[in-house]
């Protein structure tokens, strides 16, 4: 039985997008309540009846969350241009080695706008 699990996290952070034209509103410093969806996918353990423990997803994501929460994202190495797309890739690169079943990272900076990265 192939299954997919989705676990959602939230962090608060400030950013600005320095490569945009000066008049663009996202060029100014502002904040978001970012939502991150961590998606794992694979074959369920037939005996346990689950793919993996949600707590293991939380444990793998926690050190990454601590680097992001209540931070100015532009000050983090690799996030000098912290679009949602770049943040999704940055999270993927740090999480995939610890979470081999990782299949997708979703980063939402508002309720209606999100970036999805599936590797590659
Ligand atoms: Zn923004």
JSON list of C-alpha atoms and ligand atoms in Angstrom, two decimals:
[
{"chain": "A", "resi": 1, "resn": "UNK", "atom": "CA", "xyz": [0.00, 0.00, 0.00]},
{"chain": "A", "resi": 2, "resn": "UNK", "atom": "CA", "xyz": [1.65, 3.20, -1.21]},
{"chain": "A", "resi": 3, "resn": "UNK", "atom": "CA", "xyz": [0.79, 6.17, 0.96]},
{"chain": "A", "resi": 4, "resn": "UNK", "atom": "CA", "xyz": [1.65, 9.82, 1.39]},
{"chain": "A", "resi": 5, "resn": "UNK", "atom": "CA", "xyz": [1.81, 11.75, 4.68]},
{"chain": "A", "resi": 6, "resn": "UNK", "atom": "CA", "xyz": [1.62, 15.51, 5.01]},
{"chain": "A", "resi": 7, "resn": "UNK", "atom": "CA", "xyz": [2.77, 17.35, 8.13]},
{"chain": "A", "resi": 8, "resn": "UNK", "atom": "CA", "xyz": [2.38, 21.10, 8.44]},
{"chain": "A", "resi": 9, "resn": "UNK", "atom": "CA", "xyz": [4.64, 23.50, 10.33]},
{"chain": "A", "resi": 10, "resn": "UNK", "atom": "CA", "xyz": [4.59, 27.25, 10.74]},
{"chain": "A", "resi": 11, "resn": "UNK", "atom": "CA", "xyz": [7.27, 29.81, 11.32]},
{"chain": "A", "resi": 12, "resn": "UNK", "atom": "CA", "xyz": [7.30, 33.59, 11.55]},
{"chain": "A", "resi": 13, "resn": "UNK", "atom": "CA", "xyz": [10.00, 35.45, 9.67]},
{"chain": "A", "resi": 14, "resn": "UNK", "atom": "CA", "xyz": [10.94, 38.69, 7.97]},
{"chain": "A", "resi": 15, "resn": "UNK", "atom": "CA", "xyz": [12.38, 39.00, 4.50]},
{"chain": "A", "resi": 16, "resn": "UNK", "atom": "CA", "xyz": [12.80, 41.24, 1.51]},
{"chain": "A", "resi": 17, "resn": "UNK", "atom": "CA", "xyz": [13.47, 40.33, -2.09]},
{"chain": "A", "resi": 18, "resn": "UNK", "atom": "CA", "xyz": [16.55, 42.37, -3.07]},
{"chain": "A", "resi": 19, "resn": "UNK", "atom": "CA", "xyz": [16.58, 41.47, -6.78]},
{"chain": "A", "resi": 20, "resn": "UNK", "atom": "CA", "xyz": [13.17, 42.99, -7.50]},
{"chain": "A", "resi": 21, "resn": "UNK", "atom": "CA", "xyz": [12.71, 46.53, -8.84]},
{"chain": "A", "resi": 22, "resn": "UNK", "atom": "CA", "xyz": [12.88, 49.19, -6.13]},
{"chain": "A", "resi": 23, "resn": "UNK", "atom": "CA", "xyz": [9.18, 50.05, -6.53]},
{"chain": "A", "resi": 24, "resn": "UNK", "atom": "CA", "xyz": [8.01, 46.46, -5.93]},
{"chain": "A", "resi": 25, "resn": "UNK", "atom": "CA", "xyz": [6.39, 46.03, -2.50]},
{"chain": "A", "resi": 26, "resn": "UNK", "atom": "CA", "xyz": [8.32, 42.80, -1.82]},
{"chain": "A", "resi": 27, "resn": "UNK", "atom": "CA", "xyz": [11.57, 44.75, -2.06]},
{"chain": "A", "resi": 28, "resn": "UNK", "atom": "CA", "xyz": [10.64, 46.34, 1.28]},
{"chain": "A", "resi": 29, "resn": "UNK", "atom": "CA", "xyz": [11.27, 44.52, 4.55]},
{"chain": "A", "resi": 30, "resn": "UNK", "atom": "CA", "xyz": [8.11, 42.71, 5.65]},
{"chain": "A", "resi": 31, "resn": "UNK", "atom": "CA", "xyz": [7.05, 39.54, 7.44]},
{"chain": "A", "resi": 32, "resn": "UNK", "atom": "CA", "xyz": [5.01, 36.41, 6.88]},
{"chain": "A", "resi": 33, "resn": "UNK", "atom": "CA", "xyz": [3.59, 33.56, 8.89]},
{"chain": "A", "resi": 34, "resn": "UNK", "atom": "CA", "xyz": [5.14, 30.96, 6.63]},
{"chain": "A", "resi": 35, "resn": "UNK", "atom": "CA", "xyz": [3.54, 27.54, 6.46]},
{"chain": "A", "resi": 36, "resn": "UNK", "atom": "CA", "xyz": [5.65, 24.57, 5.44]},
{"chain": "A", "resi": 37, "resn": "UNK", "atom": "CA", "xyz": [4.15, 21.26, 4.41]},
{"chain": "A", "resi": 38, "resn": "UNK", "atom": "CA", "xyz": [6.55, 18.33, 4.58]},
{"chain": "A", "resi": 39, "resn": "UNK", "atom": "CA", "xyz": [5.37, 15.43, 2.43]},
{"chain": "A", "resi": 40, "resn": "UNK", "atom": "CA", "xyz": [6.75, 11.90, 2.65]},
{"chain": "A", "resi": 41, "resn": "UNK", "atom": "CA", "xyz": [5.73, 9.05, 0.41]},
{"chain": "A", "resi": 42, "resn": "UNK", "atom": "CA", "xyz": [6.37, 5.32, 0.21]},
{"chain": "A", "resi": 43, "resn": "UNK", "atom": "CA", "xyz": [5.16, 1.85, 1.05]},
{"chain": "A", "resi": 44, "resn": "UNK", "atom": "CA", "xyz": [3.35, 1.38, 4.34]},
{"chain": "A", "resi": 45, "resn": "UNK", "atom": "CA", "xyz": [4.67, -1.13, 6.82]},
{"chain": "A", "resi": 46, "resn": "UNK", "atom": "CA", "xyz": [2.03, -3.90, 6.51]},
{"chain": "A", "resi": 47, "resn": "UNK", "atom": "CA", "xyz": [2.26, -4.85, 10.17]},
{"chain": "A", "resi": 48, "resn": "UNK", "atom": "CA", "xyz": [2.24, -1.35, 11.69]},
{"chain": "A", "resi": 49, "resn": "UNK", "atom": "CA", "xyz": [-0.19, -0.04, 9.09]},
{"chain": "A", "resi": 50, "resn": "UNK", "atom": "CA", "xyz": [1.68, 3.23, 8.71]},
{"chain": "A", "resi": 51, "resn": "UNK", "atom": "CA", "xyz": [4.31, 4.79, 6.53]},
{"chain": "A", "resi": 52, "resn": "UNK", "atom": "CA", "xyz": [6.24, 6.41, 9.36]},
{"chain": "A", "resi": 53, "resn": "UNK", "atom": "CA", "xyz": [5.78, 8.16, 12.68]},
{"chain": "A", "resi": 54, "resn": "UNK", "atom": "CA", "xyz": [4.70, 11.81, 12.34]},
{"chain": "A", "resi": 55, "resn": "UNK", "atom": "CA", "xyz": [6.91, 12.48, 15.36]},
{"chain": "A", "resi": 56, "resn": "UNK", "atom": "CA", "xyz": [9.95, 11.47, 13.29]},
{"chain": "A", "resi": 57, "resn": "UNK", "atom": "CA", "xyz": [9.02, 14.08, 10.68]},
{"chain": "A", "resi": 58, "resn": "UNK", "atom": "CA", "xyz": [8.76, 16.70, 13.43]},
{"chain": "A", "resi": 59, "resn": "UNK", "atom": "CA", "xyz": [12.10, 15.66, 14.92]},
{"chain": "A", "resi": 60, "resn": "UNK", "atom": "CA", "xyz": [13.83, 15.87, 11.52]},
{"chain": "A", "resi": 61, "resn": "UNK", "atom": "CA", "xyz": [12.35, 19.28, 10.77]},
{"chain": "A", "resi": 62, "resn": "UNK", "atom": "CA", "xyz": [12.93, 20.85, 14.19]},
{"chain": "A", "resi": 63, "resn": "UNK", "atom": "CA", "xyz": [16.58, 22.00, 13.71]},
{"chain": "A", "resi": 64, "resn": "UNK", "atom": "CA", "xyz": [15.60, 23.55, 10.37]},
{"chain": "A", "resi": 65, "resn": "UNK", "atom": "CA", "xyz": [12.59, 25.25, 11.95]},
{"chain": "A", "resi": 66, "resn": "UNK", "atom": "CA", "xyz": [14.84, 26.71, 14.65]},
{"chain": "A", "resi": 67, "resn": "UNK", "atom": "CA", "xyz": [17.05, 28.28, 11.98]},
{"chain": "A", "resi": 68, "resn": "UNK", "atom": "CA", "xyz": [14.02, 29.94, 10.34]},
{"chain": "A", "resi": 69, "resn": "UNK", "atom": "CA", "xyz": [11.60, 30.94, 13.09]},
{"chain": "A", "resi": 70, "resn": "UNK", "atom": "CA", "xyz": [11.65, 34.62, 14.14]},
{"chain": "A", "resi": 71, "resn": "UNK", "atom": "CA", "xyz": [14.60, 35.32, 11.84]},
{"chain": "A", "resi": 72, "resn": "UNK", "atom": "CA", "xyz": [15.43, 37.77, 9.12]},
{"chain": "A", "resi": 73, "resn": "UNK", "atom": "CA", "xyz": [15.72, 35.23, 6.31]},
{"chain": "A", "resi": 74, "resn": "UNK", "atom": "CA", "xyz": [18.08, 37.35, 4.18]},
{"chain": "A", "resi": 75, "resn": "UNK", "atom": "CA", "xyz": [20.73, 36.96, 6.90]},
{"chain": "A", "resi": 76, "resn": "UNK", "atom": "CA", "xyz": [20.76, 33.15, 6.61]},
{"chain": "A", "resi": 77, "resn": "UNK", "atom": "CA", "xyz": [23.41, 31.65, 4.35]},
{"chain": "A", "resi": 78, "resn": "UNK", "atom": "CA", "xyz": [21.73, 30.40, 1.17]},
{"chain": "A", "resi": 79, "resn": "UNK", "atom": "CA", "xyz": [18.69, 32.58, 1.71]},
{"chain": "A", "resi": 80, "resn": "UNK", "atom": "CA", "xyz": [20.08, 35.91, 0.58]},
{"chain": "A", "resi": 81, "resn": "UNK", "atom": "CA", "xyz": [17.22, 36.04, -1.95]},
{"chain": "A", "resi": 82, "resn": "UNK", "atom": "CA", "xyz": [14.52, 34.31, 0.12]},
{"chain": "A", "resi": 83, "resn": "UNK", "atom": "CA", "xyz": [11.63, 33.77, -2.26]},
{"chain": "A", "resi": 84, "resn": "UNK", "atom": "CA", "xyz": [9.27, 30.94, -1.31]},
{"chain": "A", "resi": 85, "resn": "UNK", "atom": "CA", "xyz": [10.84, 28.92, -4.11]},
{"chain": "A", "resi": 86, "resn": "UNK", "atom": "CA", "xyz": [14.36, 29.38, -2.71]},
{"chain": "A", "resi": 87, "resn": "UNK", "atom": "CA", "xyz": [13.18, 28.64, 0.84]},
{"chain": "A", "resi": 88, "resn": "UNK", "atom": "CA", "xyz": [11.52, 25.40, -0.36]},
{"chain": "A", "resi": 89, "resn": "UNK", "atom": "CA", "xyz": [14.75, 24.26, -2.04]},
{"chain": "A", "resi": 90, "resn": "UNK", "atom": "CA", "xyz": [16.82, 25.29, 1.01]},
{"chain": "A", "resi": 91, "resn": "UNK", "atom": "CA", "xyz": [14.58, 23.21, 3.30]},
{"chain": "A", "resi": 92, "resn": "UNK", "atom": "CA", "xyz": [14.65, 20.25, 0.88]},
{"chain": "A", "resi": 93, "resn": "UNK", "atom": "CA", "xyz": [18.45, 20.20, 0.77]},
{"chain": "A", "resi": 94, "resn": "UNK", "atom": "CA", "xyz": [18.67, 20.04, 4.57]},
{"chain": "A", "resi": 95, "resn": "UNK", "atom": "CA", "xyz": [15.79, 17.68, 5.18]},
{"chain": "A", "resi": 96, "resn": "UNK", "atom": "CA", "xyz": [16.21, 15.07, 2.42]},
{"chain": "A", "resi": 97, "resn": "UNK", "atom": "CA", "xyz": [19.38, 13.51, 3.96]},
{"chain": "A", "resi": 98, "resn": "UNK", "atom": "CA", "xyz": [17.53, 13.04, 7.25]},
{"chain": "A", "resi": 99, "resn": "UNK", "atom": "CA", "xyz": [14.20, 12.05, 5.73]},
{"chain": "A", "resi": 100, "resn": "UNK", "atom": "CA", "xyz": [14.83, 9.77, 2.74]},
{"chain": "A", "resi": 101, "resn": "UNK", "atom": "CA", "xyz": [11.09, 9.36, 2.08]},
{"chain": "A", "resi": 102, "resn": "UNK", "atom": "CA", "xyz": [10.77, 13.13, 1.53]},
{"chain": "A", "resi": 103, "resn": "UNK", "atom": "CA", "xyz": [8.73, 13.68, -1.64]},
{"chain": "A", "resi": 104, "resn": "UNK", "atom": "CA", "xyz": [7.64, 17.30, -1.56]},
{"chain": "A", "resi": 105, "resn": "UNK", "atom": "CA", "xyz": [8.12, 20.60, 0.26]},
{"chain": "A", "resi": 106, "resn": "UNK", "atom": "CA", "xyz": [5.41, 23.24, 0.13]},
{"chain": "A", "resi": 107, "resn": "UNK", "atom": "CA", "xyz": [6.16, 26.76, 1.34]},
{"chain": "A", "resi": 108, "resn": "UNK", "atom": "CA", "xyz": [3.22, 29.12, 1.69]},
{"chain": "A", "resi": 109, "resn": "UNK", "atom": "CA", "xyz": [3.83, 32.76, 2.53]},
{"chain": "A", "resi": 110, "resn": "UNK", "atom": "CA", "xyz": [0.13, 33.64, 2.48]},
{"chain": "A", "resi": 111, "resn": "UNK", "atom": "CA", "xyz": [-3.09, 31.63, 2.58]},
{"chain": "A", "resi": 112, "resn": "UNK", "atom": "CA", "xyz": [-3.37, 31.85, -1.20]},
{"chain": "A", "resi": 113, "resn": "UNK", "atom": "CA", "xyz": [0.22, 31.65, -2.47]},
{"chain": "A", "resi": 114, "resn": "UNK", "atom": "CA", "xyz": [2.58, 28.70, -2.17]},
{"chain": "A", "resi": 115, "resn": "UNK", "atom": "CA", "xyz": [5.59, 27.15, -3.87]},
{"chain": "A", "resi": 116, "resn": "UNK", "atom": "CA", "xyz": [5.99, 23.39, -4.30]},
{"chain": "A", "resi": 117, "resn": "UNK", "atom": "CA", "xyz": [9.32, 21.62, -4.74]},
{"chain": "A", "resi": 118, "resn": "UNK", "atom": "CA", "xyz": [9.58, 17.89, -5.51]},
{"chain": "A", "resi": 119, "resn": "UNK", "atom": "CA", "xyz": [13.31, 17.56, -6.06]},
{"chain": "A", "resi": 120, "resn": "UNK", "atom": "CA", "xyz": [15.27, 17.55, -9.29]},
{"chain": "B", "resi": 1, "resn": "LIG", "atom": "ZN1", "xyz": [7.22, 38.32, 1.28]}
]
